[in-house]
Amino acid sequence: MLRRHFLAGIASCSMLMGGWAYAAEDTIKVGVLHSLSGTMAISETTLKDAMLMLIAEQNAKGGLLGKQIEPVVVDPASDWPLFAEKARELISANKVAAVFGAWTSVSRKSVLPVFKELNSVLFYPVQYEGEESERNVFYTGAAPNQQAIPAVDYLLAEEGVERWVLAGTDYVYPRTTNKILEAYLKSKGVAAEDIMINYTPFGHSDWQTIVSDIKTFGSAGKKTAVVSTVNGDANVPFYKELGNQGVKASDIPVVAFSVGEEELAGFDTAPLVGHLAAWNYFQSVEAPENTDFIKKWKTFTKDEKRVTNDPMEAHYIGFNMWVKAVEKVGTTDPDKVIAALPGITVPNLTGGMSTMLANHHITKPVLIGEIQADGQFEVVSKTDDLVPGDAWSDFLPESKLLKSDWVELKCGSYNTETKACIGGS
Amino acid sequence: MLRGISVVCSWLIWSFLACSASAQEVDIKPIIAEFAQAKKFRDVEVIVEKLGATGDSRVGSSLRALSDGKLKFRISDGEVFIVEDGSAFDPITREKISIGDGDPNSFKKVKVKNSLRRKIAATLSGLTLKSTSVERRLRSASTIFKNADARSLEALETALVDEENIDVRVAFSDAKAAATLASDRSSDEKLIAIDRIIERGGSDALSLLSRFSIRADGELKTAIDAGISKIQSSLAVWASAQNVWYGISLGSVLLLAAIGLAITFGVMGVINMAHGEMVMLGAYTTFAVQELIRASAPELFAWSLAIALPLAFLVSGTVGLIMERGLIRFLYGRPLETLLATWGVSLILQQCVRTIFGPTNREVGNPDWMSGAFEIGHLSITWNRLWIVVFAMAVFTVLYFIINRTSFGLDMRAVTQNRRMAGAMGIRTSWVDAMTFALGSGIAGIAGVALSQIGNVSPNLGQSYIIDSFLVVVFGGVGNLWGTLVGAMSLGIMNKFLEPYAGAVLGKVIILIAIILFIQKRPRGLFALKGRAVEV
């Protein structure tokens, strides 16, 4: 009884003393904000498991600042407003030091105001459309210049593609990416009639017409390729239809930005051999870090067939960066951690080092892989240097003058022409 | 001309070499062995070129294996093998070789990519014109046609003289026409070739002619452009036939998804939001059956769907029965509560499946007889869609027979038309309710087996079909099986004719608005029930 009063006393004291609260607790809490039910559970559950593994591993190494890390897992159930509520719950009620989470762009947009208001840190692990840079968010997935643009460059150079189909699911990521790609292709001299843009609803299952349209579009005597930003769930029927209608990779290659090892685990990839995907990581990459990571992952999930994928690597990088930043400043205080993160360099899983940049994006290699019959990818191209993530695309007129720099300029959207910060700082 | 002679000469040398097998094995074996040293794609390409240059038709097996990603080398000594299903074969003779422990990790794959695969196909096409396999000869003809490879022209002409198979002759002549167009032959020969290509038609021919239209001039260009417009107009006619087929196929998918609902909602009037989950359970049953077959009796795989059908019916039917007995029977006459309760059940079922099978997609394989496509004219029909159309019709027929020709069907119709009267006649109405609901759910399970062949098998599978199912039943007319059939087909065909013009997103919106307007005009759908049943 006495003990409880004593603890309660300490707790109230620590609340009064603000920052000291962190020192009074014997664990450091980390929030995991990934959907475990609903539509997005298919992709996000894996990331939750990956976070739990990373935290367990760090704890086995002795934790952080001499304390154990405690994961706080919540389920926003693929419901965008619920993401904001759960984020608020994590930060206000659970007092987490940082949050790792969100997948779709709309869920990220939904939690942004919460992280700004309560001043916390979010690590966002998925490739996204760019055109954003927030002080409280660290983007460990690819920006368009780290995925879409290099993929198109590969097709231009290696396959000599002249006609382009930009196919995507109808929401913000594909629309923005396709806008950037269209501007980029036109800047490379591709005529407007050689670009076909097609959008489909979420979970689209009947691809007969679209695949036959692609075939027709591809019979104009010029080499044709499909750039697919089709979202997770709709990919299986899309690829099945491609396979059945005999669209071969050697005739019309499809390069996808949302199809990874996890998505391919859902079907027989034999008819799809040679279709492409662009990522910053593939499970098949031969690097000691990766072999080690895959082994740990299989042991952790107790499943020999579990695959690893790109967003998992993003969490691996993001978590290690956060750990390193916290160790550097000796506290989990968000302001200090946010200030310490840019410049932090940690190993990635492809045998290189990734650095957090001043614009809160990271440097990554870009890999192009071809689908193999066993559901894995074979890397056919890898950039020699790391590509720094660019928050604001240089190929869109409205964003090419913008720059993000949270170190020098303290601004996420600085107009280099008018020398003014248009977003809040 | 000089080049022509040299090609003929080299071809003669190749065929001469092909007769003396022992001499050439010495020649190509060291080249194949070089694959183990290839570090970059460029190195592999050089070796492929070398192999092609030997002109030896026996490089075929190693090149095909390379293209399929089956050509591997042993890490310990760099010996090259074809590795398939865990056994190793000689890369030249394809004889099985015993490889001791056979550890898959001791082999490394020779890297290959799309541009290399194209190169291999082109190399092989010149070498396999004389192959004993009809399929290979056809494939090389089609590769030469697509690539319009002038270098193969003489080889094709020689091959055409000896060719006896009529299909291959046609394919060779087409390929010859394409090669002629690319060669430096006279305009007259080319004009004949263009006519031949136009006669062949199809999108490959269109693609080929469009490519040459850019380069050609004079009368050749006129002929090519005339050909292009001729092929385009013939393809346009085929395209609308193709649309009708797509519509029918989409309609059958809708019919399958909705037909169980036509019973639970249409006949019994229960708004069953968990209907989609019954479909999902059917799909997962298929997955479980396939897993079991893969593990214990792989030779039965072609039958997996047939085995899954009755099981899926039983699983979904049983769940439906439990639902009806445990929940829905307390809620008859209270549609709002039924809606909410069944929606709750749907969430519970989804999460159960997620917990048991995991949240990710599960792989349900297509048996061979459901993969690929065939062509009627320029109409390409995929086997899985064709079988689904056939299957949907079969399910419809069986269900129609059950409802109209069996005593259970009679009881069912009696209870739904006038419950109290039926009860007074000695029918156990609550038992009929339960069985009807189980039947509707079981049919949904069967639909799940079919739908697992064309889409995702994930816990969300049901949700993607539930809205469409309700649309079909409401549009077709509640309580009428024919209405569901006509409703599904007209929605499918409408959708497919709108899609090319309006796009997939807008197309769906237009259909939804059209149905809302239609329901305003005819609240009871296409085939409204008439008579006393309507008032109950």
mmCIF file of C-alpha atoms in Angstrom, chain B residues 59-331:
data_model
loop_
_atom_site.group_PDB
_atom_site.id
_atom_site.type_symbol
_atom_site.label_atom_id
_atom_site.label_comp_id
_atom_site.label_asym_id
_atom_site.label_seq_id
_atom_site.Cartn_x
_atom_site.Cartn_y
_atom_site.Cartn_z
ATOM 1 C CA VAL B 59 22.512 -25.840 -78.091
ATOM 2 C CA GLY B 60 18.703 -25.606 -77.884
ATOM 3 C CA SER B 61 18.274 -27.474 -74.612
ATOM 4 C CA SER B 62 20.821 -25.398 -72.727
ATOM 5 C CA LEU B 63 19.505 -22.117 -74.144
ATOM 6 C CA ARG B 64 15.912 -23.006 -73.351
ATOM 7 C CA ALA B 65 16.952 -23.952 -69.834
ATOM 8 C CA LEU B 66 18.821 -20.663 -69.500
ATOM 9 C CA SER B 67 15.755 -18.746 -70.612
ATOM 10 C CA ASP B 68 13.614 -20.626 -68.066
ATOM 11 C CA GLY B 69 16.145 -19.984 -65.306
ATOM 12 C CA LYS B 70 16.956 -23.708 -65.000
ATOM 13 C CA LEU B 71 20.549 -23.571 -66.167
ATOM 14 C CA LYS B 72 22.749 -23.753 -63.086
ATOM 15 C CA PHE B 73 26.366 -24.437 -62.244
ATOM 16 C CA ARG B 74 27.856 -26.268 -59.313
ATOM 17 C CA ILE B 75 29.645 -23.796 -57.061
ATOM 18 C CA SER B 76 32.396 -26.260 -56.125
ATOM 19 C CA ASP B 77 33.700 -27.078 -59.615
ATOM 20 C CA GLY B 78 31.768 -24.796 -61.985
ATOM 21 C CA GLU B 79 30.182 -27.659 -63.914
ATOM 22 C CA VAL B 80 27.030 -26.570 -65.754
ATOM 23 C CA PHE B 81 23.778 -28.553 -65.415
ATOM 24 C CA ILE B 82 20.123 -28.176 -66.181
ATOM 25 C CA VAL B 83 18.442 -28.428 -62.792
ATOM 26 C CA GLU B 84 14.755 -29.258 -62.770
ATOM 27 C CA ASP B 85 12.625 -30.463 -59.846
ATOM 28 C CA GLY B 86 15.717 -31.318 -57.812
ATOM 29 C CA SER B 87 17.417 -33.499 -60.437
ATOM 30 C CA ALA B 88 20.270 -32.528 -62.709
ATOM 31 C CA PHE B 89 20.495 -33.132 -66.457
ATOM 32 C CA ASP B 90 23.274 -32.843 -68.979
ATOM 33 C CA PRO B 91 22.995 -29.437 -70.710
ATOM 34 C CA ILE B 92 23.501 -30.940 -74.151
ATOM 35 C CA THR B 93 21.986 -34.394 -74.164
ATOM 36 C CA ARG B 94 19.449 -33.774 -71.357
ATOM 37 C CA GLU B 95 20.394 -37.135 -69.869
ATOM 38 C CA LYS B 96 19.827 -37.425 -66.173
ATOM 39 C CA ILE B 97 22.997 -37.150 -64.135
ATOM 40 C CA SER B 98 23.371 -38.331 -60.597
ATOM 41 C CA ILE B 99 24.739 -35.494 -58.497
ATOM 42 C CA GLY B 100 25.455 -37.152 -55.176
ATOM 43 C CA ASP B 101 23.926 -35.275 -52.251
ATOM 44 C CA GLY B 102 21.832 -33.040 -54.537
ATOM 45 C CA ASP B 103 21.820 -30.135 -52.101
ATOM 46 C CA PRO B 104 20.029 -27.260 -53.909
ATOM 47 C CA ASN B 105 22.326 -24.710 -52.229
ATOM 48 C CA SER B 106 25.384 -26.101 -53.959
ATOM 49 C CA PHE B 107 24.087 -24.803 -57.307
ATOM 50 C CA LYS B 108 23.966 -21.280 -58.587
ATOM 51 C CA LYS B 109 21.700 -20.017 -61.319
ATOM 52 C CA VAL B 110 23.099 -18.454 -64.480
ATOM 53 C CA LYS B 111 21.562 -14.986 -64.492
ATOM 54 C CA VAL B 112 19.114 -14.066 -67.203
ATOM 55 C CA LYS B 113 16.899 -11.066 -67.937
ATOM 56 C CA ASN B 114 14.263 -9.970 -70.437
ATOM 57 C CA SER B 115 16.584 -8.652 -73.117
ATOM 58 C CA LEU B 116 18.586 -11.886 -72.904
ATOM 59 C CA ARG B 117 15.425 -13.972 -73.125
ATOM 60 C CA ARG B 118 14.486 -12.113 -76.284
ATOM 61 C CA LYS B 119 17.932 -12.755 -77.687
ATOM 62 C CA ILE B 120 17.700 -16.450 -76.839
ATOM 63 C CA ALA B 121 14.271 -16.708 -78.461
ATOM 64 C CA ALA B 122 15.630 -15.075 -81.606
ATOM 65 C CA THR B 123 18.680 -17.363 -81.624
ATOM 66 C CA LEU B 124 16.557 -20.443 -81.059
ATOM 67 C CA SER B 125 14.048 -19.498 -83.733
ATOM 68 C CA GLY B 126 16.722 -19.849 -86.403
ATOM 69 C CA LEU B 127 17.908 -23.175 -85.021
ATOM 70 C CA THR B 128 14.618 -24.918 -84.322
ATOM 71 C CA LEU B 129 12.912 -24.511 -87.698
ATOM 72 C CA LYS B 130 13.798 -28.161 -88.284
ATOM 73 C CA SER B 131 12.969 -29.325 -84.795
ATOM 74 C CA THR B 132 10.972 -32.516 -84.526
ATOM 75 C CA SER B 133 8.492 -30.851 -82.163
ATOM 76 C CA VAL B 134 5.608 -29.086 -83.947
ATOM 77 C CA GLU B 135 5.163 -26.759 -81.008
ATOM 78 C CA ARG B 136 8.775 -25.578 -81.202
ATOM 79 C CA ARG B 137 8.576 -25.041 -84.939
ATOM 80 C CA LEU B 138 5.414 -22.968 -84.448
ATOM 81 C CA ARG B 139 7.056 -20.968 -81.687
ATOM 82 C CA SER B 140 10.116 -20.161 -83.758
ATOM 83 C CA ALA B 141 7.903 -19.117 -86.658
ATOM 84 C CA SER B 142 5.978 -16.766 -84.405
ATOM 85 C CA THR B 143 9.210 -15.305 -82.983
ATOM 86 C CA ILE B 144 10.533 -14.668 -86.497
ATOM 87 C CA PHE B 145 7.204 -13.097 -87.427
ATOM 88 C CA LYS B 146 7.243 -10.753 -84.415
ATOM 89 C CA ASN B 147 10.890 -9.811 -84.844
ATOM 90 C CA ALA B 148 10.657 -9.625 -88.649
ATOM 91 C CA ASP B 149 14.086 -11.186 -88.761
ATOM 92 C CA ALA B 150 15.494 -10.890 -92.305
ATOM 93 C CA ARG B 151 18.424 -13.163 -91.496
ATOM 94 C CA SER B 152 16.102 -16.143 -91.131
ATOM 95 C CA LEU B 153 14.583 -15.694 -94.585
ATOM 96 C CA GLU B 154 16.651 -18.268 -96.470
ATOM 97 C CA ALA B 155 16.447 -20.770 -93.648
ATOM 98 C CA LEU B 156 12.678 -20.328 -93.646
ATOM 99 C CA GLU B 157 12.412 -20.870 -97.379
ATOM 100 C CA THR B 158 14.416 -24.074 -97.132
ATOM 101 C CA ALA B 159 12.401 -25.259 -94.172
ATOM 102 C CA LEU B 160 9.165 -24.486 -95.999
ATOM 103 C CA VAL B 161 10.077 -26.868 -98.823
ATOM 104 C CA ASP B 162 10.247 -29.895 -96.500
ATOM 105 C CA GLU B 163 7.517 -28.906 -94.094
ATOM 106 C CA GLU B 164 4.518 -31.211 -94.145
ATOM 107 C CA ASN B 165 2.406 -30.044 -91.239
ATOM 108 C CA ILE B 166 -0.233 -27.661 -92.565
ATOM 109 C CA ASP B 167 -0.351 -25.382 -89.476
ATOM 110 C CA VAL B 168 3.399 -25.026 -89.464
ATOM 111 C CA ARG B 169 3.380 -24.314 -93.205
ATOM 112 C CA VAL B 170 0.956 -21.429 -92.658
ATOM 113 C CA ALA B 171 3.044 -20.088 -89.757
ATOM 114 C CA PHE B 172 6.240 -20.403 -91.798
ATOM 115 C CA SER B 173 4.695 -18.563 -94.742
ATOM 116 C CA ASP B 174 3.553 -15.744 -92.429
ATOM 117 C CA ALA B 175 7.005 -15.570 -90.891
ATOM 118 C CA LYS B 176 8.521 -15.590 -94.358
ATOM 119 C CA ALA B 177 6.333 -12.636 -95.347
ATOM 120 C CA ALA B 178 7.476 -10.687 -92.285
ATOM 121 C CA ALA B 179 11.112 -11.545 -92.963
ATOM 122 C CA THR B 180 10.736 -10.546 -96.621
ATOM 123 C CA LEU B 181 9.415 -7.159 -95.570
ATOM 124 C CA ALA B 182 12.528 -6.613 -93.493
ATOM 125 C CA SER B 183 14.921 -7.916 -96.123
ATOM 126 C CA ASP B 184 16.365 -6.138 -99.141
ATOM 127 C CA ARG B 185 14.243 -8.038 -101.644
ATOM 128 C CA SER B 186 12.342 -6.393 -104.514
ATOM 129 C CA SER B 187 9.241 -4.267 -103.993
ATOM 130 C CA ASP B 188 7.079 -6.788 -105.846
ATOM 131 C CA GLU B 189 8.015 -9.529 -103.433
ATOM 132 C CA LYS B 190 7.397 -7.168 -100.556
ATOM 133 C CA LEU B 191 3.956 -6.213 -101.867
ATOM 134 C CA ILE B 192 2.988 -9.891 -101.933
ATOM 135 C CA ALA B 193 4.370 -10.216 -98.421
ATOM 136 C CA ILE B 194 2.274 -7.245 -97.243
ATOM 137 C CA ASP B 195 -0.873 -8.863 -98.681
ATOM 138 C CA ARG B 196 -0.015 -12.037 -96.832
ATOM 139 C CA ILE B 197 0.416 -10.162 -93.545
ATOM 140 C CA ILE B 198 -2.851 -8.265 -94.018
ATOM 141 C CA GLU B 199 -4.605 -11.560 -94.675
ATOM 142 C CA ARG B 200 -3.179 -12.939 -91.437
ATOM 143 C CA GLY B 201 -4.502 -9.938 -89.490
ATOM 144 C CA GLY B 202 -4.508 -9.631 -85.706
ATOM 145 C CA SER B 203 -2.665 -7.332 -83.389
ATOM 146 C CA ASP B 204 0.775 -8.835 -84.125
ATOM 147 C CA ALA B 205 0.327 -8.079 -87.812
ATOM 148 C CA LEU B 206 -0.857 -4.572 -86.960
ATOM 149 C CA SER B 207 2.173 -4.049 -84.766
ATOM 150 C CA LEU B 208 4.478 -5.292 -87.508
ATOM 151 C CA LEU B 209 2.976 -3.133 -90.246
ATOM 152 C CA SER B 210 2.961 -0.031 -88.016
ATOM 153 C CA ARG B 211 6.662 -0.535 -87.462
ATOM 154 C CA PHE B 212 7.363 -0.675 -91.207
ATOM 155 C CA SER B 213 4.988 2.153 -92.029
ATOM 156 C CA ILE B 214 7.394 4.610 -90.398
ATOM 157 C CA ARG B 215 10.317 3.501 -92.574
ATOM 158 C CA ALA B 216 8.637 2.670 -95.879
ATOM 159 C CA ASP B 217 7.935 5.040 -98.756
ATOM 160 C CA GLY B 218 6.219 5.107 -102.143
ATOM 161 C CA GLU B 219 3.806 2.342 -103.091
ATOM 162 C CA LEU B 220 5.006 0.184 -100.221
ATOM 163 C CA LYS B 221 3.878 2.797 -97.709
ATOM 164 C CA THR B 222 0.502 3.151 -99.450
ATOM 165 C CA ALA B 223 0.023 -0.606 -99.313
ATOM 166 C CA ILE B 224 1.104 -0.802 -95.679
ATOM 167 C CA ASP B 225 -1.118 2.067 -94.581
ATOM 168 C CA ALA B 226 -4.089 0.602 -96.428
ATOM 169 C CA GLY B 227 -3.348 -2.683 -94.672
ATOM 170 C CA ILE B 228 -3.157 -1.005 -91.284
ATOM 171 C CA SER B 229 -6.576 0.588 -91.636
ATOM 172 C CA LYS B 230 -8.024 -2.666 -92.968
ATOM 173 C CA ILE B 231 -6.696 -4.637 -89.982
ATOM 174 C CA GLN B 232 -7.803 -1.926 -87.587
ATOM 175 C CA SER B 233 -11.384 -1.973 -88.833
ATOM 176 C CA SER B 234 -11.536 -5.754 -88.677
ATOM 177 C CA LEU B 235 -10.072 -5.667 -85.160
ATOM 178 C CA ALA B 236 -12.722 -3.103 -84.149
ATOM 179 C CA VAL B 237 -15.456 -5.576 -85.083
ATOM 180 C CA TRP B 238 -13.703 -8.292 -83.111
ATOM 181 C CA ALA B 239 -13.281 -5.883 -80.207
ATOM 182 C CA SER B 240 -17.017 -5.522 -79.756
ATOM 183 C CA ALA B 241 -17.413 -9.302 -79.855
ATOM 184 C CA GLN B 242 -14.637 -9.423 -77.285
ATOM 185 C CA ASN B 243 -16.566 -6.935 -75.147
ATOM 186 C CA VAL B 244 -19.672 -9.094 -75.238
ATOM 187 C CA TRP B 245 -17.594 -12.047 -74.109
ATOM 188 C CA TYR B 246 -15.982 -10.017 -71.311
ATOM 189 C CA GLY B 247 -19.457 -8.901 -70.288
ATOM 190 C CA ILE B 248 -20.754 -12.463 -70.162
ATOM 191 C CA SER B 249 -17.735 -13.530 -68.175
ATOM 192 C CA LEU B 250 -18.085 -10.658 -65.683
ATOM 193 C CA GLY B 251 -21.804 -11.432 -65.582
ATOM 194 C CA SER B 252 -21.115 -15.040 -64.600
ATOM 195 C CA VAL B 253 -18.810 -13.913 -61.812
ATOM 196 C CA LEU B 254 -21.577 -11.611 -60.553
ATOM 197 C CA LEU B 255 -24.107 -14.400 -60.952
ATOM 198 C CA LEU B 256 -21.972 -16.801 -58.927
ATOM 199 C CA ALA B 257 -21.443 -14.222 -56.195
ATOM 200 C CA ALA B 258 -25.108 -13.256 -56.104
ATOM 201 C CA ILE B 259 -26.929 -16.530 -56.618
ATOM 202 C CA GLY B 260 -26.631 -17.648 -52.998
ATOM 203 C CA LEU B 261 -27.871 -14.245 -51.938
ATOM 204 C CA ALA B 262 -30.784 -14.601 -54.335
ATOM 205 C CA ILE B 263 -31.952 -17.382 -52.013
ATOM 206 C CA THR B 264 -31.161 -15.938 -48.572
ATOM 207 C CA PHE B 265 -32.143 -12.381 -49.429
ATOM 208 C CA GLY B 266 -34.329 -12.923 -52.463
ATOM 209 C CA VAL B 267 -36.399 -15.840 -51.277
ATOM 210 C CA MET B 268 -36.189 -15.559 -47.470
ATOM 211 C CA GLY B 269 -35.866 -11.788 -47.222
ATOM 212 C CA VAL B 270 -32.894 -11.941 -44.834
ATOM 213 C CA ILE B 271 -30.424 -9.122 -45.414
ATOM 214 C CA ASN B 272 -27.336 -11.240 -44.986
ATOM 215 C CA MET B 273 -24.255 -9.023 -44.798
ATOM 216 C CA ALA B 274 -22.132 -12.096 -44.053
ATOM 217 C CA HIS B 275 -22.895 -13.513 -47.503
ATOM 218 C CA GLY B 276 -19.507 -12.417 -48.817
ATOM 219 C CA GLU B 277 -17.820 -14.269 -45.975
ATOM 220 C CA MET B 278 -19.550 -17.491 -47.046
ATOM 221 C CA VAL B 279 -17.898 -16.999 -50.433
ATOM 222 C CA MET B 280 -14.606 -16.403 -48.650
ATOM 223 C CA LEU B 281 -14.972 -19.601 -46.615
ATOM 224 C CA GLY B 282 -15.469 -21.511 -49.858
ATOM 225 C CA ALA B 283 -12.272 -20.006 -51.255
ATOM 226 C CA TYR B 284 -10.325 -20.891 -48.115
ATOM 227 C CA THR B 285 -11.689 -24.433 -48.263
ATOM 228 C CA THR B 286 -10.207 -24.654 -51.754
ATOM 229 C CA PHE B 287 -6.918 -23.409 -50.369
ATOM 230 C CA ALA B 288 -6.966 -25.980 -47.558
ATOM 231 C CA VAL B 289 -7.814 -28.796 -49.976
ATOM 232 C CA GLN B 290 -4.990 -27.760 -52.312
ATOM 233 C CA GLU B 291 -2.508 -27.570 -49.439
ATOM 234 C CA LEU B 292 -3.481 -31.052 -48.359
ATOM 235 C CA ILE B 293 -3.175 -32.365 -51.919
ATOM 236 C CA ARG B 294 0.204 -30.660 -52.411
ATOM 237 C CA ALA B 295 1.450 -32.250 -49.226
ATOM 238 C CA SER B 296 0.107 -35.766 -49.618
ATOM 239 C CA ALA B 297 -1.003 -36.536 -53.168
ATOM 240 C CA PRO B 298 0.343 -34.058 -55.761
ATOM 241 C CA GLU B 299 -0.899 -36.177 -58.642
ATOM 242 C CA LEU B 300 -4.480 -35.331 -57.674
ATOM 243 C CA PHE B 301 -3.883 -31.589 -58.151
ATOM 244 C CA ALA B 302 -5.898 -31.388 -61.371
ATOM 245 C CA TRP B 303 -8.876 -32.676 -59.370
ATOM 246 C CA SER B 304 -8.435 -30.290 -56.454
ATOM 247 C CA LEU B 305 -11.319 -28.054 -57.508
ATOM 248 C CA ALA B 306 -13.683 -30.955 -57.955
ATOM 249 C CA ILE B 307 -12.775 -32.220 -54.481
ATOM 250 C CA ALA B 308 -13.105 -28.743 -53.008
ATOM 251 C CA LEU B 309 -16.617 -28.183 -54.391
ATOM 252 C CA PRO B 310 -18.637 -30.495 -52.095
ATOM 253 C CA LEU B 311 -16.410 -29.596 -49.129
ATOM 254 C CA ALA B 312 -16.903 -25.872 -49.710
ATOM 255 C CA PHE B 313 -20.646 -26.462 -49.917
ATOM 256 C CA LEU B 314 -20.561 -28.339 -46.620
ATOM 257 C CA VAL B 315 -18.336 -25.822 -44.797
ATOM 258 C CA SER B 316 -20.255 -22.711 -45.837
ATOM 259 C CA GLY B 317 -23.575 -24.510 -45.541
ATOM 260 C CA THR B 318 -22.790 -25.598 -41.980
ATOM 261 C CA VAL B 319 -21.691 -22.121 -40.976
ATOM 262 C CA GLY B 320 -24.893 -20.801 -42.556
ATOM 263 C CA LEU B 321 -26.941 -23.361 -40.647
ATOM 264 C CA ILE B 322 -25.307 -22.401 -37.357
ATOM 265 C CA MET B 323 -25.885 -18.731 -38.119
ATOM 266 C CA GLU B 324 -29.542 -19.277 -38.865
ATOM 267 C CA ARG B 325 -30.178 -21.469 -35.826
ATOM 268 C CA GLY B 326 -28.097 -19.404 -33.459
ATOM 269 C CA LEU B 327 -28.938 -15.892 -34.521
ATOM 270 C CA ILE B 328 -31.075 -15.092 -37.518
ATOM 271 C CA ARG B 329 -34.172 -17.052 -36.478
ATOM 272 C CA PHE B 330 -34.570 -14.752 -33.506
ATOM 273 C CA LEU B 331 -34.539 -11.747 -35.772
#
